PDB file of C-alpha atoms in Angstrom:
ATOM      1  CA  MET A 842     -22.093   1.359 156.682  1.00  0.00           C
ATOM      2  CA  LYS A 843     -21.375  -0.071 153.251  1.00  0.00           C
ATOM      3  CA  PRO A 844     -23.245  -3.246 152.271  1.00  0.00           C
ATOM      4  CA  ASN A 845     -21.102  -6.364 152.383  1.00  0.00           C
ATOM      5  CA  ILE A 846     -21.417  -8.852 149.535  1.00  0.00           C
ATOM      6  CA  LEU A 847     -19.961 -12.357 149.373  1.00  0.00           C
ATOM      7  CA  LEU A 848     -19.180 -13.570 145.876  1.00  0.00           C
ATOM      8  CA  VAL A 849     -18.673 -17.306 145.276  1.00  0.00           C
ATOM      9  CA  ASP A 850     -17.403 -18.795 142.014  1.00  0.00           C
ATOM     10  CA  ASP A 851     -14.911 -21.504 141.168  1.00  0.00           C
ATOM     11  CA  ASN A 852     -13.586 -19.434 138.250  1.00  0.00           C
ATOM     12  CA  ALA A 853     -10.905 -17.002 139.467  1.00  0.00           C
ATOM     13  CA  GLU A 854     -11.290 -14.673 136.469  1.00  0.00           C
ATOM     14  CA  THR A 855     -15.045 -14.380 137.020  1.00  0.00           C
ATOM     15  CA  LEU A 856     -14.486 -13.725 140.727  1.00  0.00           C
ATOM     16  CA  GLU A 857     -11.994 -10.960 140.042  1.00  0.00           C
ATOM     17  CA  ALA A 858     -14.120  -9.265 137.362  1.00  0.00           C
ATOM     18  CA  LEU A 859     -17.329  -9.389 139.407  1.00  0.00           C
ATOM     19  CA  CYS A 860     -15.580  -8.271 142.586  1.00  0.00           C
ATOM     20  CA  MET A 861     -14.081  -5.260 140.772  1.00  0.00           C
ATOM     21  CA  ALA A 862     -17.558  -4.366 139.484  1.00  0.00           C
ATOM     22  CA  ILE A 863     -19.105  -4.703 142.955  1.00  0.00           C
ATOM     23  CA  LEU A 864     -16.365  -2.543 144.480  1.00  0.00           C
ATOM     24  CA  SER A 865     -16.994   0.076 141.771  1.00  0.00           C
ATOM     25  CA  PHE A 866     -20.661   0.172 142.879  1.00  0.00           C
ATOM     26  CA  GLY A 867     -19.431   1.309 146.293  1.00  0.00           C
ATOM     27  CA  TYR A 868     -20.058  -1.969 148.130  1.00  0.00           C
ATOM     28  CA  LEU A 869     -17.678  -4.157 150.094  1.00  0.00           C
ATOM     29  CA  CYS A 870     -16.853  -7.435 148.372  1.00  0.00           C
ATOM     30  CA  ASP A 871     -15.436 -10.658 149.736  1.00  0.00           C
ATOM     31  CA  THR A 872     -14.777 -13.740 147.617  1.00  0.00           C
ATOM     32  CA  ALA A 873     -14.729 -17.486 147.994  1.00  0.00           C
ATOM     33  CA  THR A 874     -13.774 -20.116 145.417  1.00  0.00           C
ATOM     34  CA  ASN A 875     -15.975 -22.861 146.856  1.00  0.00           C
ATOM     35  CA  GLY A 876     -18.910 -23.537 149.145  1.00  0.00           C
ATOM     36  CA  GLU A 877     -16.830 -24.615 152.141  1.00  0.00           C
ATOM     37  CA  ASP A 878     -14.823 -21.391 152.089  1.00  0.00           C
ATOM     38  CA  ALA A 879     -18.033 -19.363 151.675  1.00  0.00           C
ATOM     39  CA  LEU A 880     -19.691 -21.053 154.676  1.00  0.00           C
ATOM     40  CA  SER A 881     -16.636 -20.358 156.796  1.00  0.00           C
ATOM     41  CA  LYS A 882     -16.707 -16.684 155.833  1.00  0.00           C
ATOM     42  CA  ILE A 883     -20.451 -16.391 156.511  1.00  0.00           C
ATOM     43  CA  GLN A 884     -19.944 -17.760 160.015  1.00  0.00           C
ATOM     44  CA  ASN A 885     -17.279 -15.125 160.704  1.00  0.00           C
ATOM     45  CA  ALA A 886     -18.698 -12.002 159.025  1.00  0.00           C
ATOM     46  CA  LYS A 887     -22.018 -10.307 158.281  1.00  0.00           C
ATOM     47  CA  TYR A 888     -23.093 -10.207 154.655  1.00  0.00           C
ATOM     48  CA  GLN A 889     -26.276  -8.776 153.254  1.00  0.00           C
ATOM     49  CA  VAL A 890     -26.028 -10.470 149.850  1.00  0.00           C
ATOM     50  CA  LEU A 891     -24.527 -13.739 148.630  1.00  0.00           C
ATOM     51  CA  ILE A 892     -23.888 -14.105 144.914  1.00  0.00           C
ATOM     52  CA  THR A 893     -23.026 -17.658 143.954  1.00  0.00           C
ATOM     53  CA  ASP A 894     -22.346 -19.580 140.792  1.00  0.00           C
ATOM     54  CA  LEU A 895     -24.818 -22.401 140.231  1.00  0.00           C
ATOM     55  CA  ILE A 896     -22.443 -25.082 138.971  1.00  0.00           C
ATOM     56  CA  MET A 897     -19.376 -25.634 141.153  1.00  0.00           C
ATOM     57  CA  PRO A 898     -17.476 -28.767 142.208  1.00  0.00           C
ATOM     58  CA  LEU A 899     -18.092 -30.355 145.626  1.00  0.00           C
ATOM     59  CA  MET A 900     -21.031 -28.089 146.547  1.00  0.00           C
ATOM     60  CA  ASN A 901     -23.248 -26.465 143.913  1.00  0.00           C
ATOM     61  CA  GLY A 902     -24.875 -23.068 144.366  1.00  0.00           C
ATOM     62  CA  ILE A 903     -28.220 -24.494 145.562  1.00  0.00           C
ATOM     63  CA  GLU A 904     -26.528 -26.662 148.200  1.00  0.00           C
ATOM     64  CA  LEU A 905     -24.472 -23.656 149.293  1.00  0.00           C
ATOM     65  CA  ILE A 906     -27.605 -21.525 149.664  1.00  0.00           C
ATOM     66  CA  GLU A 907     -29.345 -24.256 151.679  1.00  0.00           C
ATOM     67  CA  ASN A 908     -26.360 -24.414 154.054  1.00  0.00           C
ATOM     68  CA  VAL A 909     -26.046 -20.629 154.241  1.00  0.00           C
ATOM     69  CA  LYS A 910     -29.733 -20.261 155.165  1.00  0.00           C
ATOM     70  CA  LYS A 911     -29.139 -22.576 158.150  1.00  0.00           C
ATOM     71  CA  VAL A 912     -26.468 -20.161 159.421  1.00  0.00           C
ATOM     72  CA  ASN A 913     -27.944 -16.825 158.286  1.00  0.00           C
ATOM     73  CA  ASP A 914     -31.544 -16.822 157.097  1.00  0.00           C
ATOM     74  CA  GLU A 915     -31.476 -13.054 156.504  1.00  0.00           C
ATOM     75  CA  ILE A 916     -28.894 -13.036 153.721  1.00  0.00           C
ATOM     76  CA  LEU A 917     -30.336 -12.600 150.230  1.00  0.00           C
ATOM     77  CA  CYS A 918     -28.921 -15.005 147.676  1.00  0.00           C
ATOM     78  CA  LEU A 919     -28.471 -14.421 143.970  1.00  0.00           C
ATOM     79  CA  ILE A 920     -27.551 -17.256 141.643  1.00  0.00           C
ATOM     80  CA  ILE A 921     -25.402 -16.667 138.586  1.00  0.00           C
ATOM     81  CA  SER A 922     -24.709 -19.244 135.942  1.00  0.00           C
ATOM     82  CA  GLY A 923     -23.631 -19.694 132.369  1.00  0.00           C
ATOM     83  CA  ASP A 924     -25.522 -22.968 132.467  1.00  0.00           C
ATOM     84  CA  SER A 925     -29.227 -22.528 131.943  1.00  0.00           C
ATOM     85  CA  ASP A 926     -30.451 -25.399 134.121  1.00  0.00           C
ATOM     86  CA  VAL A 927     -33.891 -23.851 134.382  1.00  0.00           C
ATOM     87  CA  GLU A 928     -35.367 -26.541 136.634  1.00  0.00           C
ATOM     88  CA  MET A 929     -32.719 -26.056 139.348  1.00  0.00           C
ATOM     89  CA  VAL A 930     -33.134 -22.282 139.226  1.00  0.00           C
ATOM     90  CA  ILE A 931     -36.950 -22.411 139.305  1.00  0.00           C
ATOM     91  CA  SER A 932     -36.780 -24.805 142.240  1.00  0.00           C
ATOM     92  CA  ALA A 933     -34.453 -22.499 144.179  1.00  0.00           C
ATOM     93  CA  LEU A 934     -36.516 -19.398 143.433  1.00  0.00           C
ATOM     94  CA  SER A 935     -39.887 -21.019 144.127  1.00  0.00           C
ATOM     95  CA  GLN A 936     -38.751 -22.458 147.456  1.00  0.00           C
ATOM     96  CA  HIS A 937     -37.517 -18.986 148.479  1.00  0.00           C
ATOM     97  CA  LYS A 938     -33.961 -20.209 148.806  1.00  0.00           C
ATOM     98  CA  ALA A 939     -32.661 -17.761 146.219  1.00  0.00           C
ATOM     99  CA  TYR A 940     -33.802 -14.190 145.746  1.00  0.00           C
ATOM    100  CA  ASP A 941     -32.889 -13.847 142.062  1.00  0.00           C
ATOM    101  CA  PHE A 942     -31.011 -15.363 139.115  1.00  0.00           C
ATOM    102  CA  LEU A 943     -28.652 -13.932 136.516  1.00  0.00           C
ATOM    103  CA  LEU A 944     -27.704 -15.816 133.366  1.00  0.00           C
ATOM    104  CA  LYS A 945     -24.101 -15.288 132.240  1.00  0.00           C
ATOM    105  CA  PRO A 946     -23.038 -13.231 130.449  1.00  0.00           C
ATOM    106  CA  PHE A 947     -24.758 -10.220 132.007  1.00  0.00           C
ATOM    107  CA  SER A 948     -23.985  -6.519 132.085  1.00  0.00           C
ATOM    108  CA  THR A 949     -22.615  -4.737 135.124  1.00  0.00           C
ATOM    109  CA  ILE A 950     -25.672  -2.464 134.956  1.00  0.00           C
ATOM    110  CA  LEU A 951     -27.951  -5.488 135.371  1.00  0.00           C
ATOM    111  CA  LEU A 952     -25.749  -6.816 138.189  1.00  0.00           C
ATOM    112  CA  LYS A 953     -25.904  -3.473 140.005  1.00  0.00           C
ATOM    113  CA  ASN A 954     -29.669  -3.306 139.539  1.00  0.00           C
ATOM    114  CA  ARG A 955     -30.179  -6.788 141.016  1.00  0.00           C
ATOM    115  CA  ILE A 956     -27.835  -6.106 143.932  1.00  0.00           C
ATOM    116  CA  ASP A 957     -29.584  -2.787 144.633  1.00  0.00           C
ATOM    117  CA  LYS A 958     -32.992  -4.508 144.635  1.00  0.00           C
ATOM    118  CA  ALA A 959     -31.709  -7.247 146.940  1.00  0.00           C
ATOM    119  CA  LEU A 960     -30.265  -4.645 149.320  1.00  0.00           C
ATOM    120  CA  GLU A 961     -33.553  -2.748 149.283  1.00  0.00           C
ATOM    121  CA  VAL A 962     -35.401  -5.936 150.264  1.00  0.00           C
ATOM    122  CA  TYR A 963     -32.786  -6.645 152.940  1.00  0.00           C
ATOM    123  CA  GLN A 964     -33.206  -3.154 154.413  1.00  0.00           C
ATOM    124  CA  LEU A 965     -37.004  -3.476 154.391  1.00  0.00           C
ATOM    125  CA  LYS A 966     -36.763  -6.793 156.238  1.00  0.00           C
ATOM    126  CA  GLU A 967     -34.477  -5.152 158.815  1.00  0.00           C
ATOM    127  CA  LYS A 968     -36.992  -2.321 159.282  1.00  0.00           C
ATOM    128  CA  ILE A 969     -39.800  -4.834 159.765  1.00  0.00           C
ATOM    129  CA  LYS A 970     -37.728  -6.630 162.414  1.00  0.00           C
ATOM    130  CA  THR A 971     -37.133  -3.317 164.183  1.00  0.00           C
ATOM    131  CA  ILE A 972     -40.845  -2.485 164.063  1.00  0.00           C
ATOM    132  CA  VAL A 973     -41.796  -5.904 165.446  1.00  0.00           C
ATOM    133  CA  ILE A 974     -39.273  -5.553 168.278  1.00  0.00           C
ATOM    134  CA  SER A 975     -40.573  -2.054 168.990  1.00  0.00           C
ATOM    135  CA  GLU A 976     -44.182  -3.282 168.969  1.00  0.00           C
ATOM    136  CA  ASP A 977     -43.289  -6.075 171.358  1.00  0.00           C
ATOM    137  CA  GLU A 978     -41.641  -3.591 173.714  1.00  0.00           C
ATOM    138  CA  HIS A 979     -44.647  -1.247 173.574  1.00  0.00           C
ATOM    139  CA  PHE A 980     -47.010  -4.147 174.210  1.00  0.00           C
ATOM    140  CA  ARG A 981     -44.919  -5.219 177.204  1.00  0.00           C
ATOM    141  CA  GLN A 982     -45.034  -1.665 178.557  1.00  0.00           C
ATOM    142  CA  ILE A 983     -48.818  -1.525 178.122  1.00  0.00           C
ATOM    143  CA  ILE A 984     -49.190  -4.799 180.011  1.00  0.00           C
ATOM    144  CA  GLU A 985     -47.000  -3.400 182.800  1.00  0.00           C
ATOM    145  CA  ILE A 986     -49.195  -0.294 182.983  1.00  0.00           C
ATOM    146  CA  PHE A 987     -52.348  -2.395 183.217  1.00  0.00           C
ATOM    147  CA  ASP A 988     -50.735  -4.595 185.880  1.00  0.00           C
ATOM    148  CA  TRP A 989     -49.681  -1.471 187.773  1.00  0.00           C
ATOM    149  CA  LYS A 990     -53.204  -0.060 187.436  1.00  0.00           C
ATOM    150  CA  LYS A 991     -54.720  -3.333 188.759  1.00  0.00           C
ATOM    151  CA  GLU A 992     -52.329  -3.280 191.701  1.00  0.00           C
ATOM    152  CA  LEU A 993     -53.205   0.358 192.401  1.00  0.00           C
ATOM    153  CA  GLN A 994     -56.925  -0.403 192.236  1.00  0.00           C
ATOM    154  CA  LYS A 995     -56.453  -3.368 194.583  1.00  0.00           C
ATOM    155  CA  LYS A 996     -54.637  -1.138 197.088  1.00  0.00           C
ATOM    156  CA  GLN A 997     -57.368   1.490 196.801  1.00  0.00           C
ATOM    157  CA  TYR A 998     -60.066  -1.133 197.439  1.00  0.00           C
ATOM    158  CA  GLU A 999     -58.130  -2.500 200.407  1.00  0.00           C
ATOM    159  CA  SER A1000     -57.706   1.025 201.787  1.00  0.00           C
ATOM    160  CA  LEU A1001     -61.387   1.788 201.220  1.00  0.00           C
ATOM    161  CA  ALA A1002     -62.407  -1.500 202.872  1.00  0.00           C
ATOM    162  CA  SER A1003     -60.275  -0.759 205.945  1.00  0.00           C
ATOM    163  CA  LYS A1004     -61.816   2.752 206.199  1.00  0.00           C
ATOM    164  CA  ILE A1005     -65.330   1.285 206.017  1.00  0.00           C
ATOM    165  CA  ILE A1006     -64.508  -1.314 208.660  1.00  0.00           C
ATOM    166  CA  ARG A1007     -63.111   1.406 210.951  1.00  0.00           C
ATOM    167  CA  GLN A1008     -66.258   3.469 210.522  1.00  0.00           C
ATOM    168  CA  ILE A1009     -68.495   0.543 211.479  1.00  0.00           C
TER     169      ILE A1009
END
């Protein structure tokens, strides 16, 4: 299954150019021109990566990420911006809201590299979830075996006790 990426930017030209690049990388790409539209799409589809502009009207990229994380904590978020508001970016990265940051203009090679790294992290997190679920299932099975063994021992003791009583 191809990775699905949601791209959010209030600039239509940027959206089109980045979406074409993402499609050329072999990924699926969906776009939104604002935070509200992006949230609606995230509630109705599964995305592995969100790429959002930092400075947008109504809802900036950080606010969008905060809202997205309430709906889908697994999605990895990349911030892009031509504005170098370092404090906002550092805050988002340090609080683990955003996975990475790209300062515009950037090359498509750099974009692909960052998306690939984000997808690798996403896949590793999915594997960890699978392992944890598998461990939980194995643990449950072990507990059932021990419970079954206890029950079997109890029945054996009861049977042995009744044999001893009959012999006396």
